Amino acid sequence: MERILSAIKPTGKLTLGNYIGALSHFKDFQDQGESFIFIADLHALTLPIEPEDLRNNSRDIAAFYIASGLDPKKTTMFLQSSVSAHAELNAIVQNYLYMGELKRMTQFKDKCSKMADTAIGMGIFAYPVLMAADILLYEATEVPVGEDQAQHVELCRDLVRRFNHRYGEILKLPKAVVPTVGARIMSLTDPTKKMSKSDPKGDIFLHDDPRAMRKKIMGAKTDMGPTVTLDPQEKPGIANLLTIYAALDRIPLEEAAHRFDGYRYGDFKKAVADKLDEVMIPFKARYQEIVDSGSYLDVLRDGARKARAVANKTLHKVQEAVGLLTL
Ligand code: TYM
């Protein structure tokens, strides 16, 4: 049976990129095996964040998980910091990954290339180690993520091979599962840049109201030529909007391109904004109900209990393998 694991870190307001690349897929996995979806709050500490923001963002993600269709009976949802085995396994596996490997991580380079060494915390450098520990604790076979996280999962695979070569078949080899449409949603103001939690103009935030979302879609940067065709090289802005439409409508990109072939940009953008309304309005209504009821707190408490049992078992196995006395 498959074991599915993924997470989102509560560093800022969730974006349409997070929704399309990750969140909206999680529910598809919960019928395929045992699924563990958590809030990566320890990871959120790797860059400065106000305690109140961290708390609010964490609650927010829990409510978004449930609103997206994750069912606590099928998916174990929890806070990373509620399961101490994450930090304990991290302390062990950090010895099997190397500085050179971590320095090569694209996300680290993007985030820290312009920062002085004295300003780069150890946590952000060693981030993929903790992420590997996250994955390994639950013996995950499938890790649904957007494209930017696939390199970290690859590193985790290297770690597993290295560790198992030394100690025998202890760790499970995971694989990243990247969506075929929408693995990398780009900024609406600059379609050569990834949509990220820190770009208020080019991002659509799940918290934006429908009017703001529509305004951002209608104002999205488009390309030369008056009508729609799928050409990611020459028309990256249109390709990004076609991707957003296809992902939200759950159709292949080519089908979306066919549907809007020859449309004028304004009419096409209106169709994308309408599709976004169709998906987001009921999703956010469910989110609001969950926030108002506070029901996510019990889900997280319950989830932490189940997660601890699974994680501690793996931790114990690893401790024994490396020679720690487990008394
Ligand atoms: P995070 O919080 O940066 O992003 C959460 C998920 O959203 C995806 N994503 C995108 N997908 C498409 N287009 C975009 N523009 C876009 N932006 C973000 C990300 O790929 C991710 O799947 N390290 C992880 C959290 C994590 C984790 C884990 C994930 C911690 N431990 C173990 C999987 C397994 C992160 O920072 O994701």
Tab-separated table of C-alpha atoms and ligand atoms in Angstrom:
chain	number	residue	atom	x	y	z
A	1	MET	CA	0.000	0.000	0.000
A	2	GLU	CA	1.213	3.510	-0.797
A	3	ARG	CA	2.132	5.910	1.981
A	4	ILE	CA	1.569	9.502	0.973
A	5	LEU	CA	3.166	12.452	2.698
A	6	SER	CA	3.287	16.151	2.024
A	7	ALA	CA	3.313	19.510	3.776
A	8	ILE	CA	3.032	23.240	3.351
A	9	LYS	CA	5.046	25.661	5.426
A	10	PRO	CA	3.161	28.447	7.183
A	11	THR	CA	5.452	31.289	6.133
A	12	GLY	CA	2.888	33.559	4.526
A	13	LYS	CA	-0.492	33.632	2.945
A	14	LEU	CA	-1.136	30.675	0.662
A	15	THR	CA	-1.099	31.401	-3.041
A	16	LEU	CA	-2.885	30.027	-6.056
A	17	GLY	CA	0.477	28.352	-6.839
A	18	ASN	CA	0.305	26.402	-3.555
A	19	TYR	CA	-3.301	25.492	-4.301
A	20	ILE	CA	-2.715	24.316	-7.869
A	21	GLY	CA	0.714	22.750	-7.380
A	22	ALA	CA	-0.019	20.947	-4.122
A	23	LEU	CA	-3.101	21.521	-1.970
A	24	SER	CA	-5.746	20.714	-4.588
A	25	HIS	CA	-4.105	17.326	-5.269
A	26	PHE	CA	-3.773	16.071	-1.733
A	27	LYS	CA	-7.337	14.764	-1.580
A	28	ASP	CA	-6.781	12.661	-4.734
A	29	PHE	CA	-4.201	10.657	-2.842
A	30	GLN	CA	-6.147	9.912	0.313
A	31	ASP	CA	-7.994	6.994	-1.282
A	32	GLN	CA	-4.819	5.457	-2.669
A	33	GLY	CA	-3.197	4.628	0.638
A	34	GLU	CA	-2.387	5.990	4.052
A	35	SER	CA	-1.935	9.688	3.819
A	36	PHE	CA	-0.103	12.112	6.132
A	37	ILE	CA	-0.373	15.822	5.422
A	38	PHE	CA	1.169	18.225	7.896
A	39	ILE	CA	1.885	21.864	8.580
A	40	ALA	CA	5.646	22.410	8.358
A	41	ASP	CA	5.838	24.941	11.179
A	42	LEU	CA	9.454	24.168	12.140
A	43	HIS	CA	10.420	24.943	8.548
A	44	ALA	CA	8.657	28.287	8.841
A	45	LEU	CA	11.209	29.369	11.452
A	46	THR	CA	14.025	29.217	8.895
A	47	LEU	CA	13.373	32.849	7.937
A	48	PRO	CA	12.343	35.548	10.439
A	49	ILE	CA	8.623	35.407	11.226
A	50	GLU	CA	6.460	37.055	13.892
A	51	PRO	CA	5.082	34.523	16.420
A	52	GLU	CA	1.539	35.775	15.860
A	53	ASP	CA	1.881	35.358	12.092
A	54	LEU	CA	3.233	31.843	12.497
A	55	ARG	CA	0.312	30.885	14.728
A	56	ASN	CA	-2.278	32.412	12.389
A	57	ASN	CA	-0.730	30.953	9.251
A	58	SER	CA	-0.612	27.496	10.850
A	59	ARG	CA	-4.296	27.611	11.775
A	60	ASP	CA	-5.084	28.869	8.336
A	61	ILE	CA	-3.374	25.972	6.588
A	62	ALA	CA	-5.203	23.469	8.795
A	63	ALA	CA	-8.534	24.985	7.768
A	64	PHE	CA	-7.505	25.075	4.107
A	65	TYR	CA	-6.514	21.404	4.250
A	66	ILE	CA	-9.936	20.377	5.495
A	67	ALA	CA	-11.713	22.759	3.095
A	68	SER	CA	-9.822	21.183	0.191
A	69	GLY	CA	-11.503	17.870	0.932
A	70	LEU	CA	-9.003	16.197	3.209
A	71	ASP	CA	-10.973	13.898	5.468
A	72	PRO	CA	-9.519	13.338	8.949
A	73	LYS	CA	-10.714	9.727	8.769
A	74	LYS	CA	-8.511	9.135	5.739
A	75	THR	CA	-5.710	11.667	6.129
A	76	THR	CA	-3.669	12.242	9.257
A	77	MET	CA	-3.249	16.023	9.581
A	78	PHE	CA	-0.914	17.478	12.196
A	79	LEU	CA	1.603	20.124	13.128
A	80	GLN	CA	5.215	19.134	12.562
A	81	SER	CA	6.226	20.618	15.923
A	82	SER	CA	3.740	18.319	17.719
A	83	VAL	CA	5.806	15.285	16.726
A	84	SER	CA	9.250	15.503	18.307
A	85	ALA	CA	10.540	12.613	16.185
A	86	HIS	CA	11.015	15.091	13.306
A	87	ALA	CA	13.713	16.935	15.225
A	88	GLU	CA	15.206	13.698	16.572
A	89	LEU	CA	15.525	12.026	13.191
A	90	ASN	CA	16.898	15.283	11.794
A	91	ALA	CA	19.710	15.104	14.352
A	92	ILE	CA	20.668	11.685	13.048
A	93	VAL	CA	20.271	12.023	9.289
A	94	GLN	CA	22.077	15.360	9.084
A	95	ASN	CA	25.262	13.326	9.327
A	96	TYR	CA	24.589	11.568	6.038
A	97	LEU	CA	24.144	14.620	3.817
A	98	TYR	CA	26.981	16.914	2.880
A	99	MET	CA	27.619	20.654	2.706
A	100	GLY	CA	28.325	20.467	-1.030
A	101	GLU	CA	24.961	18.806	-1.672
A	102	LEU	CA	23.058	21.346	0.387
A	103	LYS	CA	24.857	24.276	-1.229
A	104	ARG	CA	23.682	23.099	-4.621
A	105	MET	CA	19.972	23.255	-3.737
A	106	THR	CA	18.282	25.744	-6.068
A	107	GLN	CA	15.914	27.041	-3.421
A	108	PHE	CA	18.758	27.769	-1.019
A	109	LYS	CA	20.659	29.573	-3.762
A	110	ASP	CA	17.576	31.602	-4.752
A	111	LYS	CA	16.816	32.624	-1.196
A	112	CYS	CA	20.322	33.217	0.121
A	113	SER	CA	22.616	34.092	-2.790
A	114	LYS	CA	22.364	37.788	-2.005
A	115	MET	CA	22.643	37.399	1.772
A	116	ALA	CA	25.835	37.617	3.827
A	117	ASP	CA	26.918	34.363	5.496
A	118	THR	CA	26.425	36.031	8.853
A	119	ALA	CA	22.741	36.538	8.027
A	120	ILE	CA	21.999	32.990	6.830
A	121	GLY	CA	20.689	30.830	9.665
A	122	MET	CA	21.786	27.199	9.870
A	123	GLY	CA	18.136	26.192	9.552
A	124	ILE	CA	17.636	27.499	6.050
A	125	PHE	CA	20.846	25.881	4.884
A	126	ALA	CA	19.972	22.535	6.457
A	127	TYR	CA	16.305	22.790	5.496
A	128	PRO	CA	16.347	19.821	3.077
A	129	VAL	CA	17.723	17.606	5.865
A	130	LEU	CA	14.679	18.253	8.033
A	131	MET	CA	12.472	17.772	4.982
A	132	ALA	CA	14.111	14.390	4.387
A	133	ALA	CA	13.482	13.446	8.024
A	134	ASP	CA	9.815	14.449	7.542
A	135	ILE	CA	9.447	12.121	4.601
A	136	LEU	CA	11.393	9.193	6.024
A	137	LEU	CA	9.605	9.074	9.378
A	138	TYR	CA	6.345	8.077	7.685
A	139	GLU	CA	8.002	5.662	5.254
A	140	ALA	CA	6.382	7.667	2.486
A	141	THR	CA	6.415	6.156	-0.980
A	142	GLU	CA	4.777	9.135	-2.726
A	143	VAL	CA	5.377	12.804	-2.023
A	144	PRO	CA	3.026	15.112	-3.958
A	145	VAL	CA	4.766	18.471	-4.448
A	146	GLY	CA	5.165	21.297	-6.942
A	147	GLU	CA	8.227	21.362	-9.149
A	148	ASP	CA	10.323	23.530	-6.819
A	149	GLN	CA	10.348	20.817	-4.130
A	150	ALA	CA	11.254	17.902	-6.392
A	151	GLN	CA	14.992	18.549	-5.968
A	152	HIS	CA	14.642	18.194	-2.193
A	153	VAL	CA	12.883	14.853	-2.610
A	154	GLU	CA	15.692	13.768	-4.933
A	155	LEU	CA	18.205	14.606	-2.198
A	156	CYS	CA	16.162	12.548	0.239
A	157	ARG	CA	16.428	9.634	-2.188
A	158	ASP	CA	20.227	10.013	-2.241
A	159	LEU	CA	20.218	9.947	1.535
A	160	VAL	CA	18.151	6.742	1.613
A	161	ARG	CA	20.515	4.969	-0.791
A	162	ARG	CA	23.549	6.078	1.211
A	163	PHE	CA	22.034	5.156	4.564
A	164	ASN	CA	20.698	1.780	3.433
A	165	HIS	CA	23.999	0.930	1.784
A	166	ARG	CA	25.663	1.415	5.160
A	167	TYR	CA	23.033	-0.112	7.482
A	168	GLY	CA	20.788	-2.384	5.380
A	169	GLU	CA	17.234	-1.817	4.164
A	170	ILE	CA	16.105	0.521	6.928
A	171	LEU	CA	14.677	3.552	5.121
A	172	LYS	CA	11.956	3.560	2.472
A	173	LEU	CA	12.736	5.131	-0.904
A	174	PRO	CA	10.219	7.919	-1.630
A	175	LYS	CA	9.376	9.524	-4.938
A	176	ALA	CA	8.139	12.997	-5.770
A	177	VAL	CA	4.803	13.134	-7.558
A	178	VAL	CA	4.616	16.368	-9.523
A	179	PRO	CA	1.324	17.321	-11.200
A	180	THR	CA	1.253	17.124	-14.992
A	181	VAL	CA	-0.484	20.522	-15.192
A	182	GLY	CA	0.419	23.364	-12.849
A	183	ALA	CA	3.632	22.108	-11.227
A	184	ARG	CA	5.024	25.627	-11.527
A	185	ILE	CA	2.541	28.504	-11.586
A	186	MET	CA	4.251	31.724	-12.536
A	187	SER	CA	3.824	35.294	-11.315
A	188	LEU	CA	1.064	37.205	-13.081
A	189	THR	CA	3.209	40.311	-13.388
A	190	ASP	CA	6.358	38.477	-14.485
A	191	PRO	CA	5.671	35.055	-16.018
A	192	THR	CA	9.369	34.205	-15.963
A	193	LYS	CA	9.261	34.137	-12.135
A	194	LYS	CA	7.563	31.576	-9.889
A	195	MET	CA	4.453	32.724	-8.036
A	196	SER	CA	5.631	32.866	-4.426
A	197	LYS	CA	4.262	33.905	-1.055
A	198	SER	CA	6.253	37.150	-1.117
A	199	ASP	CA	5.127	38.919	-4.270
A	200	PRO	CA	1.849	40.774	-3.550
A	201	LYS	CA	1.252	42.063	-7.085
A	202	GLY	CA	2.059	38.992	-9.135
A	203	ASP	CA	0.457	36.565	-6.697
A	204	ILE	CA	-3.101	35.535	-6.194
A	205	PHE	CA	-3.538	34.811	-2.505
A	206	LEU	CA	-6.250	32.426	-1.387
A	207	HIS	CA	-7.307	35.201	0.985
A	208	ASP	CA	-7.900	37.718	-1.814
A	209	ASP	CA	-11.579	38.457	-2.283
A	210	PRO	CA	-13.148	37.482	-5.636
A	211	ARG	CA	-12.918	41.063	-6.924
A	212	ALA	CA	-9.205	41.295	-6.173
A	213	MET	CA	-8.601	37.903	-7.804
A	214	ARG	CA	-10.455	38.996	-10.933
A	215	LYS	CA	-8.546	42.260	-11.063
A	216	LYS	CA	-5.216	40.424	-10.905
A	217	ILE	CA	-6.219	38.001	-13.674
A	218	MET	CA	-7.533	40.805	-15.896
A	219	GLY	CA	-4.318	42.769	-15.286
A	220	ALA	CA	-1.992	39.787	-15.849
A	221	LYS	CA	0.926	40.468	-18.145
A	222	THR	CA	0.236	39.062	-21.593
A	223	ASP	CA	2.396	38.811	-24.645
A	224	MET	CA	2.770	40.090	-28.191
A	225	GLY	CA	-0.023	39.336	-30.658
A	226	PRO	CA	-3.750	39.784	-29.977
A	227	THR	CA	-5.011	36.193	-29.682
A	228	VAL	CA	-4.484	33.073	-27.591
A	229	THR	CA	-2.128	30.289	-28.675
A	230	LEU	CA	-0.120	27.920	-26.521
A	231	ASP	CA	3.526	28.875	-26.920
A	232	PRO	CA	5.393	28.830	-23.589
A	233	GLN	CA	8.562	30.310	-25.132
A	234	GLU	CA	7.037	33.227	-27.004
A	235	LYS	CA	3.908	33.684	-24.903
A	236	PRO	CA	4.767	32.729	-21.303
A	237	GLY	CA	2.009	34.934	-19.833
A	238	ILE	CA	-0.707	33.262	-21.885
A	239	ALA	CA	0.787	29.817	-21.238
A	240	ASN	CA	0.617	30.544	-17.492
A	241	LEU	CA	-3.047	31.594	-17.685
A	242	LEU	CA	-3.878	28.530	-19.811
A	243	THR	CA	-2.148	26.386	-17.178
A	244	ILE	CA	-4.158	28.011	-14.397
A	245	TYR	CA	-7.402	27.417	-16.306
A	246	ALA	CA	-6.535	23.803	-17.174
A	247	ALA	CA	-5.513	22.986	-13.601
A	248	LEU	CA	-8.668	24.514	-12.127
A	249	ASP	CA	-10.881	22.760	-14.680
A	250	ARG	CA	-8.848	19.557	-14.285
A	251	ILE	CA	-8.292	19.152	-18.031
A	252	PRO	CA	-5.051	18.673	-19.987
A	253	LEU	CA	-3.236	21.841	-20.995
A	254	GLU	CA	-3.675	21.063	-24.699
A	255	GLU	CA	-7.437	20.833	-24.239
A	256	ALA	CA	-7.514	24.281	-22.641
A	257	ALA	CA	-5.331	25.620	-25.458
A	258	HIS	CA	-7.732	24.137	-28.008
A	259	ARG	CA	-10.762	25.568	-26.203
A	260	PHE	CA	-9.402	29.130	-26.298
A	261	ASP	CA	-7.496	29.006	-29.566
A	262	GLY	CA	-7.879	32.357	-31.350
A	263	TYR	CA	-9.711	34.067	-28.419
A	264	ARG	CA	-8.873	37.696	-27.831
A	265	TYR	CA	-6.912	38.186	-24.598
A	266	GLY	CA	-9.668	40.104	-22.796
A	267	ASP	CA	-12.307	37.403	-23.398
A	268	PHE	CA	-9.887	34.664	-22.444
A	269	LYS	CA	-8.897	36.368	-19.200
A	270	LYS	CA	-12.568	36.768	-18.333
A	271	ALA	CA	-13.043	33.011	-18.773
A	272	VAL	CA	-10.044	32.344	-16.494
A	273	ALA	CA	-11.425	34.731	-13.851
A	274	ASP	CA	-14.863	33.043	-14.071
A	275	LYS	CA	-13.268	29.622	-13.604
A	276	LEU	CA	-11.352	30.906	-10.603
A	277	ASP	CA	-14.615	32.178	-9.064
A	278	GLU	CA	-16.284	28.839	-9.710
A	279	VAL	CA	-13.559	26.987	-7.783
A	280	MET	CA	-12.613	29.525	-5.124
A	281	ILE	CA	-15.992	30.803	-3.919
A	282	PRO	CA	-17.271	27.445	-2.577
A	283	PHE	CA	-13.765	26.484	-1.376
A	284	LYS	CA	-13.442	29.635	0.665
A	285	ALA	CA	-16.960	29.310	2.043
A	286	ARG	CA	-16.001	25.859	3.372
A	287	TYR	CA	-12.775	27.313	4.765
A	288	GLN	CA	-14.714	30.036	6.609
A	289	GLU	CA	-17.099	27.496	8.148
A	290	ILE	CA	-14.152	25.468	9.429
A	291	VAL	CA	-12.423	28.548	10.858
A	292	ASP	CA	-15.629	29.652	12.587
A	293	SER	CA	-16.274	26.231	14.098
A	294	GLY	CA	-12.672	25.770	15.295
A	295	SER	CA	-13.032	22.080	14.373
A	296	TYR	CA	-9.502	21.946	12.935
A	297	LEU	CA	-8.013	22.017	16.449
A	298	ASP	CA	-9.359	18.569	17.295
A	299	VAL	CA	-8.281	17.317	13.898
A	300	LEU	CA	-4.706	18.458	14.595
A	301	ARG	CA	-4.627	17.003	18.116
A	302	ASP	CA	-5.940	13.686	16.937
A	303	GLY	CA	-3.599	13.727	13.953
A	304	ALA	CA	-0.560	14.385	16.153
A	305	ARG	CA	-1.383	11.337	18.252
A	306	LYS	CA	-1.570	9.067	15.199
A	307	ALA	CA	1.482	10.641	13.582
A	308	ARG	CA	3.595	10.190	16.723
A	309	ALA	CA	2.893	6.469	16.811
A	310	VAL	CA	4.050	5.976	13.211
A	311	ALA	CA	7.005	8.353	13.436
A	312	ASN	CA	8.346	6.949	16.695
A	313	LYS	CA	8.421	3.458	15.233
A	314	THR	CA	10.654	4.569	12.364
A	315	LEU	CA	12.811	6.673	14.666
A	316	HIS	CA	13.359	3.668	16.902
A	317	LYS	CA	14.366	1.525	13.928
A	318	VAL	CA	16.899	4.138	12.803
A	319	GLN	CA	18.290	4.643	16.317
A	320	GLU	CA	18.906	0.915	16.626
A	321	ALA	CA	20.451	0.696	13.158
A	322	VAL	CA	23.049	3.381	13.848
A	323	GLY	CA	23.931	1.973	17.261
A	324	LEU	CA	22.125	4.244	19.682
A	325	LEU	CA	21.071	2.347	22.773
A	326	THR	CA	17.291	2.413	22.926
A	327	LEU	CA	16.672	1.559	26.546
B	1	TYM	P1	5.987	25.409	0.379
B	1	TYM	O1	5.252	25.781	1.608
B	1	TYM	O2	6.973	26.392	-0.177
B	1	TYM	O3	4.969	25.080	-0.774
B	1	TYM	C1	3.911	24.163	-0.571
B	1	TYM	C2	3.642	23.397	-1.856
B	1	TYM	O4	3.242	24.325	-2.882
B	1	TYM	C3	4.030	24.093	-4.049
B	1	TYM	N1	4.194	25.382	-4.748
B	1	TYM	C4	3.883	25.582	-6.030
B	1	TYM	N2	3.377	24.769	-6.972
B	1	TYM	C5	3.168	25.289	-8.204
B	1	TYM	N3	3.439	26.585	-8.525
B	1	TYM	C6	3.944	27.436	-7.617
B	1	TYM	N4	4.193	28.695	-7.939
B	1	TYM	C7	4.188	26.952	-6.291
B	1	TYM	N5	4.675	27.517	-5.162
B	1	TYM	C8	4.672	26.538	-4.231
B	1	TYM	C9	5.358	23.571	-3.518
B	1	TYM	O5	6.079	22.871	-4.509
B	1	TYM	C10	4.897	22.684	-2.384
B	1	TYM	O6	4.531	21.391	-2.863
B	1	TYM	N6	9.558	22.287	1.851
B	1	TYM	C11	8.151	22.369	1.571
B	1	TYM	C12	7.299	21.914	2.726
B	1	TYM	C13	7.701	20.598	3.257
B	1	TYM	C14	7.461	19.334	2.648
B	1	TYM	C15	8.006	18.375	3.550
B	1	TYM	C16	6.844	18.954	1.460
B	1	TYM	C17	8.336	20.381	4.446
B	1	TYM	N7	8.520	19.042	4.603
B	1	TYM	C18	7.953	17.004	3.260
B	1	TYM	C19	6.815	17.590	1.176
B	1	TYM	C20	7.350	16.646	2.046
B	1	TYM	C21	7.811	23.821	1.246
B	1	TYM	O7	8.494	24.720	1.633
B	1	TYM	O8	6.675	23.982	0.547
